[in-house]
CSV table of C-alpha atoms in Angstrom, one decimal:
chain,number,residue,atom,x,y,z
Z,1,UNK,CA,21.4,-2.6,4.1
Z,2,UNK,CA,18.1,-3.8,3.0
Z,3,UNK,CA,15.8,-5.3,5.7
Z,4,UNK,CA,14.1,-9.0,5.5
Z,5,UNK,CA,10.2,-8.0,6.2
Z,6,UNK,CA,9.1,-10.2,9.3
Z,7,UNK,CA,6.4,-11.9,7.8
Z,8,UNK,CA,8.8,-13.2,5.1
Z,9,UNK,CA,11.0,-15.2,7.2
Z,10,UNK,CA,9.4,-18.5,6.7
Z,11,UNK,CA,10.2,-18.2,2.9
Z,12,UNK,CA,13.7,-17.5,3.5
Z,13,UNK,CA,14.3,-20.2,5.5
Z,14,UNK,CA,13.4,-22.5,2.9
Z,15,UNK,CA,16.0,-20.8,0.7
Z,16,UNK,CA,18.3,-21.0,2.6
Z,17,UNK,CA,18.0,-24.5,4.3
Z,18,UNK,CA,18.1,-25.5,0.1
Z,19,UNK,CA,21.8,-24.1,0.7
Z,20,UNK,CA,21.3,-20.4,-0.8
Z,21,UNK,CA,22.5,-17.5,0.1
Z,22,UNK,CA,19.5,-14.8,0.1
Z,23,UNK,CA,20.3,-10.8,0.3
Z,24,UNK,CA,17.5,-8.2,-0.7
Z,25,UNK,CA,18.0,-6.2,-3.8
Z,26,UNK,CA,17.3,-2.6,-3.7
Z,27,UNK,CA,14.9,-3.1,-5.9
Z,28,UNK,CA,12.9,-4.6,-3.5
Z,29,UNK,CA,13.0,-1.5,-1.0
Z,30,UNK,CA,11.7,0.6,-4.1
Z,31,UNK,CA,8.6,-1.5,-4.0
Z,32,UNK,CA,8.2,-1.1,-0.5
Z,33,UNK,CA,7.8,2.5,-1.1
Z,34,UNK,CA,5.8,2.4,-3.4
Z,35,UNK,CA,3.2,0.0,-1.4
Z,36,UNK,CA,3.7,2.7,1.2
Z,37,UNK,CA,2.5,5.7,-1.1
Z,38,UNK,CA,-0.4,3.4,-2.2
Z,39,UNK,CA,-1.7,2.2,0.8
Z,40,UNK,CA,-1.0,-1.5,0.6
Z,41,UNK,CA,-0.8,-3.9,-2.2
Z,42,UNK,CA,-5.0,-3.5,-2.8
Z,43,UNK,CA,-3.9,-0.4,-3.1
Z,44,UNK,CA,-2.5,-0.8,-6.6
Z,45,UNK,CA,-5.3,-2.0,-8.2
Z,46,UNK,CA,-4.9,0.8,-10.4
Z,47,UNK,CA,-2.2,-0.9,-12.1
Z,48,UNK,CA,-5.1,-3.0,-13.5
Z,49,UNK,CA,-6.7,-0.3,-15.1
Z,50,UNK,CA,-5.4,-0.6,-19.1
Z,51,UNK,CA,-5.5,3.0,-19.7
Z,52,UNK,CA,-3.4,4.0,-16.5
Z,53,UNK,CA,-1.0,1.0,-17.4
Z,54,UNK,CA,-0.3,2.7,-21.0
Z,55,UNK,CA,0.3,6.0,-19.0
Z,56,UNK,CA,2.8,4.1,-16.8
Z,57,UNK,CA,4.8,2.7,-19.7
Z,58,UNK,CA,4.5,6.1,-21.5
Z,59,UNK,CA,8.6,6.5,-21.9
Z,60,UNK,CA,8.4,10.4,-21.5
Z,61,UNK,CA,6.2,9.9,-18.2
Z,62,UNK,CA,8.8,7.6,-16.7
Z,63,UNK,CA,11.1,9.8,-17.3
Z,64,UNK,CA,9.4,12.7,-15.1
Z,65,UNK,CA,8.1,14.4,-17.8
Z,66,UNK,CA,5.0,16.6,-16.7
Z,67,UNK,CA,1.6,16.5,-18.6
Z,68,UNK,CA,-1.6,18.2,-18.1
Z,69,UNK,CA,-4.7,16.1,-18.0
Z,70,UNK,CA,-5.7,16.5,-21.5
Z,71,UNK,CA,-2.4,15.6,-22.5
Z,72,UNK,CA,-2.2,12.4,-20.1
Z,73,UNK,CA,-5.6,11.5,-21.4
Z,74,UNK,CA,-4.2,11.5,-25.3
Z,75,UNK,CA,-1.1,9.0,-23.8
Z,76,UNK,CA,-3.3,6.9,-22.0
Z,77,UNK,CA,-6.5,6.6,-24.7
Z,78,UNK,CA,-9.4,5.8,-22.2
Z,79,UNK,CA,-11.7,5.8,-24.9
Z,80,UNK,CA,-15.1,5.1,-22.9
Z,81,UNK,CA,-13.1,4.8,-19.7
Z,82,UNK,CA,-12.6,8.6,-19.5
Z,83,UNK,CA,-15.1,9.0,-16.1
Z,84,UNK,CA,-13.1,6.0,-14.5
Z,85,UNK,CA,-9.6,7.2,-16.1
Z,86,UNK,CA,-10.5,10.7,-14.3
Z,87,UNK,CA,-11.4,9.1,-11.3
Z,88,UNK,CA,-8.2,7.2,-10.8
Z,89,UNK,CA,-6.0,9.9,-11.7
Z,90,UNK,CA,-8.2,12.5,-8.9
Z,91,UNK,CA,-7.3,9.7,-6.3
Z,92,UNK,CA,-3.3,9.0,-7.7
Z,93,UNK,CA,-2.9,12.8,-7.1
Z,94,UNK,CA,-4.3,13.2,-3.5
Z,95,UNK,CA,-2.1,10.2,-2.7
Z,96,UNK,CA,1.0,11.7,-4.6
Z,97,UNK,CA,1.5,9.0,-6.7
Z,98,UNK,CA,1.5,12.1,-9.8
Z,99,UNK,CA,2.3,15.3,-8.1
Z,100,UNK,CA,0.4,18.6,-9.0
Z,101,UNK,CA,2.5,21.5,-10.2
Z,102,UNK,CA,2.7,23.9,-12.9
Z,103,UNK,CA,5.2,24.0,-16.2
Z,104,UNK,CA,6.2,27.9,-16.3
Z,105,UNK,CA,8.4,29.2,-19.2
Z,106,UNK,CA,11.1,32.2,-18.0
Z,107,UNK,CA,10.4,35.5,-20.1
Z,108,UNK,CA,13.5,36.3,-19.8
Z,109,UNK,CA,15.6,33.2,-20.7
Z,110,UNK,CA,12.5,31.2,-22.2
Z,111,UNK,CA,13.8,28.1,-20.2
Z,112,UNK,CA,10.6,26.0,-19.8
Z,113,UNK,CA,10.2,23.6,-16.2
Z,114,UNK,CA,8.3,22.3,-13.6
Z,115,UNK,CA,7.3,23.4,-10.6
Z,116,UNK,CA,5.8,21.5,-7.8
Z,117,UNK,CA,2.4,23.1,-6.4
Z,118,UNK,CA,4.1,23.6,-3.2
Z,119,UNK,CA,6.7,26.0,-5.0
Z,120,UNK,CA,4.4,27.9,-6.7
Z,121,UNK,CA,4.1,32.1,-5.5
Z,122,UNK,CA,3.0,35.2,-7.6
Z,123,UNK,CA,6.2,36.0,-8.0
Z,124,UNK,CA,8.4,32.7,-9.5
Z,125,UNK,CA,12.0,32.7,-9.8
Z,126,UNK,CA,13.7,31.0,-12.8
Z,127,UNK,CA,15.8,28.0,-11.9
Z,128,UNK,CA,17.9,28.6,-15.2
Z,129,UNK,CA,18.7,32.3,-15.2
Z,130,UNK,CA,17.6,32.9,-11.7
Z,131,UNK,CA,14.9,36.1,-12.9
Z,132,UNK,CA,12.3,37.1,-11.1
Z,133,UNK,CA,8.6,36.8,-12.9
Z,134,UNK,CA,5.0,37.0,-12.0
Z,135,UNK,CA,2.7,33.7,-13.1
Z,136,UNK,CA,0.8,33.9,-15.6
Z,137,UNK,CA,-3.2,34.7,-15.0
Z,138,UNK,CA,-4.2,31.2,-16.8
Z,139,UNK,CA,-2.3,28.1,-15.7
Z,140,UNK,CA,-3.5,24.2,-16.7
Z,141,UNK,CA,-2.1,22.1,-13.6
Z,142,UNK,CA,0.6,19.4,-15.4
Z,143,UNK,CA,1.4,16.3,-13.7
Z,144,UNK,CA,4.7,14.5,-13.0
Z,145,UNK,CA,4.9,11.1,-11.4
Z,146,UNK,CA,6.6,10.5,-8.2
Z,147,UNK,CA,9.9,9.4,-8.6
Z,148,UNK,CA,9.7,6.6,-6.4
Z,149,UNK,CA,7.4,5.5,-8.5
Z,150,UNK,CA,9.3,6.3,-11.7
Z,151,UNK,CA,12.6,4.4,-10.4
Z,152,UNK,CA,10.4,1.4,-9.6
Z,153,UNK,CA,8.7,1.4,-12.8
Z,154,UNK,CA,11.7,1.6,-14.6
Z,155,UNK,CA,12.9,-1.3,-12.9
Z,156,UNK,CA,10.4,-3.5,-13.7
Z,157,UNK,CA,8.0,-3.2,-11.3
Z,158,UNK,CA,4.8,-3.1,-13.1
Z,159,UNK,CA,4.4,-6.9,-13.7
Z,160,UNK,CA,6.4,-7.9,-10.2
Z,161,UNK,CA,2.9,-5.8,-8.2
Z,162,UNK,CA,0.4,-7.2,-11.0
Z,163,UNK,CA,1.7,-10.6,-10.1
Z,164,UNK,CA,1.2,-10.2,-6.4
Z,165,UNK,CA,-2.4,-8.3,-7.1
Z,166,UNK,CA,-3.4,-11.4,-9.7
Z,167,UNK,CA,-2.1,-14.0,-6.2
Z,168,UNK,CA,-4.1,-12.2,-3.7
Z,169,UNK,CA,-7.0,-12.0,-6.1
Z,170,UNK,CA,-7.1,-15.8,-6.7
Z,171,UNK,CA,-5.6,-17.0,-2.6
Z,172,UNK,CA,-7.5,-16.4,0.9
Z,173,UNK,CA,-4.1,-15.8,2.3
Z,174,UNK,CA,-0.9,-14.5,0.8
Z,175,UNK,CA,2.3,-13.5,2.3
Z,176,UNK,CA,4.9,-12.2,-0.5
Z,177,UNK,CA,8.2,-10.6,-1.5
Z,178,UNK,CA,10.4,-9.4,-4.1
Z,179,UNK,CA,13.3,-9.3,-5.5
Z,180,UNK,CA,16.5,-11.1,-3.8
Z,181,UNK,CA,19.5,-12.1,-4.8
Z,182,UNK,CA,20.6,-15.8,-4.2
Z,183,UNK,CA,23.9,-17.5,-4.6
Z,184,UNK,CA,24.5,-21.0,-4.5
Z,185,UNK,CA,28.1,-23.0,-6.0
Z,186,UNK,CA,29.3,-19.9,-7.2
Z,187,UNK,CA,26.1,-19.5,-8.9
Z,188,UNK,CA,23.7,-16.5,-8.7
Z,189,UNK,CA,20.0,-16.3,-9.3
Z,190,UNK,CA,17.5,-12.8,-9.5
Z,191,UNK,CA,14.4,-14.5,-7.9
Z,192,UNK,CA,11.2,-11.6,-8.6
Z,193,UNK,CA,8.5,-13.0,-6.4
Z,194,UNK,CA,8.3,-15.5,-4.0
Z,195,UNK,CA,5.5,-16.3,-2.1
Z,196,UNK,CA,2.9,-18.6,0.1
Z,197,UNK,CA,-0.5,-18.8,-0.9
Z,198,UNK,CA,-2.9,-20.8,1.2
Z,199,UNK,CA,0.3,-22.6,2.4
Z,200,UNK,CA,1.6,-23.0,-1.2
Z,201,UNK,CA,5.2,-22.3,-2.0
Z,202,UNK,CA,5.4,-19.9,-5.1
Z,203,UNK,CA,8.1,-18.5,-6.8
Z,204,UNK,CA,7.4,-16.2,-9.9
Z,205,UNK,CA,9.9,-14.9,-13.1
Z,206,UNK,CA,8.2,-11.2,-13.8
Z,207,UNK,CA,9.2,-9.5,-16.5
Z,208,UNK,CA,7.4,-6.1,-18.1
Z,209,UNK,CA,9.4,-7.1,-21.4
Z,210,UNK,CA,12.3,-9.2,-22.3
Z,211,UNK,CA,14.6,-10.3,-25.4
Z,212,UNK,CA,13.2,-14.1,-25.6
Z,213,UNK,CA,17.3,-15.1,-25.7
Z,214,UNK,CA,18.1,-13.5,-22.5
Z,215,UNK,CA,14.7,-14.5,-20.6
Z,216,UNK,CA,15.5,-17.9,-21.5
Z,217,UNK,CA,18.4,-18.9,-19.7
Z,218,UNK,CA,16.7,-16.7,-16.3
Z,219,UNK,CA,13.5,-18.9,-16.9
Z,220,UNK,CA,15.4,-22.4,-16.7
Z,221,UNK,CA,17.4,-21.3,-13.7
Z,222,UNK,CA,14.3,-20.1,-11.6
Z,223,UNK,CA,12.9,-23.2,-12.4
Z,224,UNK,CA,15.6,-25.3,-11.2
Z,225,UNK,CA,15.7,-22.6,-8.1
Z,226,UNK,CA,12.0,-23.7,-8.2
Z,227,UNK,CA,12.5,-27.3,-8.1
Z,228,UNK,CA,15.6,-27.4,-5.4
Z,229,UNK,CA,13.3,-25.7,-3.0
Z,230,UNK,CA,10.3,-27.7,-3.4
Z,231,UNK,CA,8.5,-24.8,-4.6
Z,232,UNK,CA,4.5,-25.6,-5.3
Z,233,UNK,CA,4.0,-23.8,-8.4
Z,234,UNK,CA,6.0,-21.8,-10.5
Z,235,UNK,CA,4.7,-18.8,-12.7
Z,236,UNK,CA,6.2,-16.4,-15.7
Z,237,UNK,CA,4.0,-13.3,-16.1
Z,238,UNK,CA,4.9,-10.4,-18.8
Z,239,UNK,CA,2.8,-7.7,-19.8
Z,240,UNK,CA,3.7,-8.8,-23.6
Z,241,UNK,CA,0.8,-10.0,-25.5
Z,242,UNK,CA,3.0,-12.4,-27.9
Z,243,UNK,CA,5.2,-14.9,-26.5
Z,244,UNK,CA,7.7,-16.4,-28.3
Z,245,UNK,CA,7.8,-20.5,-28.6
Z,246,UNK,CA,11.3,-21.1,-27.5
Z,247,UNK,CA,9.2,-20.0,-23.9
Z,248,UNK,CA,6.5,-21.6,-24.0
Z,249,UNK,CA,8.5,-24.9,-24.3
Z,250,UNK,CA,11.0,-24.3,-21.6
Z,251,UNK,CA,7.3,-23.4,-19.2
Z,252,UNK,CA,5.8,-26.8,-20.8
Z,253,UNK,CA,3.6,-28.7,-18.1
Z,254,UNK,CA,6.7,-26.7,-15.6
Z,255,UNK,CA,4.9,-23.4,-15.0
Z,256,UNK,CA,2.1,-21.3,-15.5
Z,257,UNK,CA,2.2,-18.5,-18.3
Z,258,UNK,CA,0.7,-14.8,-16.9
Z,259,UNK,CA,0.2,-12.5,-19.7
Z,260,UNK,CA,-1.3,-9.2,-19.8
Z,261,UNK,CA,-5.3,-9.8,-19.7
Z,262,UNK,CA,-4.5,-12.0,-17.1
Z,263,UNK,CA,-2.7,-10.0,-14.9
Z,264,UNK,CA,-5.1,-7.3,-15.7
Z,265,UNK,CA,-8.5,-9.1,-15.1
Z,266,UNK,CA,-10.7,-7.7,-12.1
Z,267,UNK,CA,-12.1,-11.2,-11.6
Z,268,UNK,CA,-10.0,-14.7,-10.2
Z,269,UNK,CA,-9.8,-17.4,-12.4
């Protein structure tokens, strides 16, 4: 069972008084944790930093695959970034967004894995062969992100909080939400983001990347979710650079178009 935040209420109403039936998707309680890990939503302003993003969407990192810093620093190419790049990553570890630990190899079965700092003793026992070893006298710490924060990621939420960050950026008050699942005539609709933004209705498609033939069809129904409810302003934001025309005509003079230096601009428009 997935809770309805209090402060949403308002825009669920308007759902379902347009006849829909609204449940939360699980998805949505992932990105409640990881709002939770971060603080808040100003919180994530990392995600704006390009090098961290290119860590983020690093396949092997989303999978929970642990790097040292050097390493994380050759995936993420901060070029002259790397003081702010360090920075960042300092404060994502103390808030356990990557978690500090140690990749040890057995001596005696040579399996190779991770350990959480909080596991680590002078004496280490293999979680293959079950041996007993001592650690070695020179260690480099290798970082694994949270898995929270990996299952969200990998469920697209990168451009669903970028979104949100780009609306509070540009509104002097936001309330928001993600992810539901509506049904109307048989009919079901993923809606990403929906929120009210100086007493603006907005509903928002988010996709990190798409297939332009299956994001089409989802683009045209949350627009005619969009237009049922009365919605304000509708917006389609991707972190692709290139967007292909068959979406850019179905958004003509209908929506606005996010891509990734927008979402990823300190400033407001």
């Amino acid at each position: 069972m997935h809770t309805i935040p209090p402060d949403v209420t308002l825009m669920i109403d308007r759902l379902q008084q347009a006849g829909y039936q609204v449940s939360r998707d699980a998805k949505g309680s992932y990105y409640q944790g990881m709002l939770k890990l971060a603080g808040d939503l100003a919180g994530m302003a990392f995600l704006r930093h390009e090098p961290i993003l290119r860590l983020l969407t690093n396949a092997q990192v989303r999978k929970g695959i642990a790097y040292t810093f050097g390493e994380m620093k050759a995936i993420a190419l901060p070029r002259q970034d790397t003081e702010k790049f360090a920075r960042l990553m300092q404060d994502l570890a103390g808030r356990q967004l990557f978690i500090r630990g140690y990749v040890l190899q057995c001596p005696v079965c040579s399996l190779e894995l991770w350990y959480p700092l909080s596991d680590i003793n002078e004496q280490m026992r293999c979680q293959g062969c079950r041996s007993w070893f001592q650690l070695p006298l020179e260690l480099n710490f290798a970082y694994r992100l949270n898995h929270l924060f990996a299952v969200g990621v990998n469920q697209g939420a990168l451009s669903v909080l970028l979104t949100a960050l780009y609306l509070q950026r540009n509104s002097q008050a936001m309330v928001w939400d993600a992810n539901y699942q509506l049904k109307k005539n048989g009919e079901k609709i993923e809606l990403d983001l929906i929120a009210i933004c100086d007493g603006m209705l907005v509903l928002a498609e988010c996709k990190d990347n798409f297939k332009s033939e299956e994001i089409t069809g989802q683009l045209r129904n949350t627009l005619c979710l969009a237009d049922d409810i009365g919605a304000d302003r509708f917006i389609f934001a991707t972190l692709k650079t290139e967007i292909p025309p068959s979406i850019a005509d179905v958004l003509e003079n209908r929506g606005t178009l996010l891509q990734r230096a927008e979402l990823l601009a300190s400033t407001g428009e």
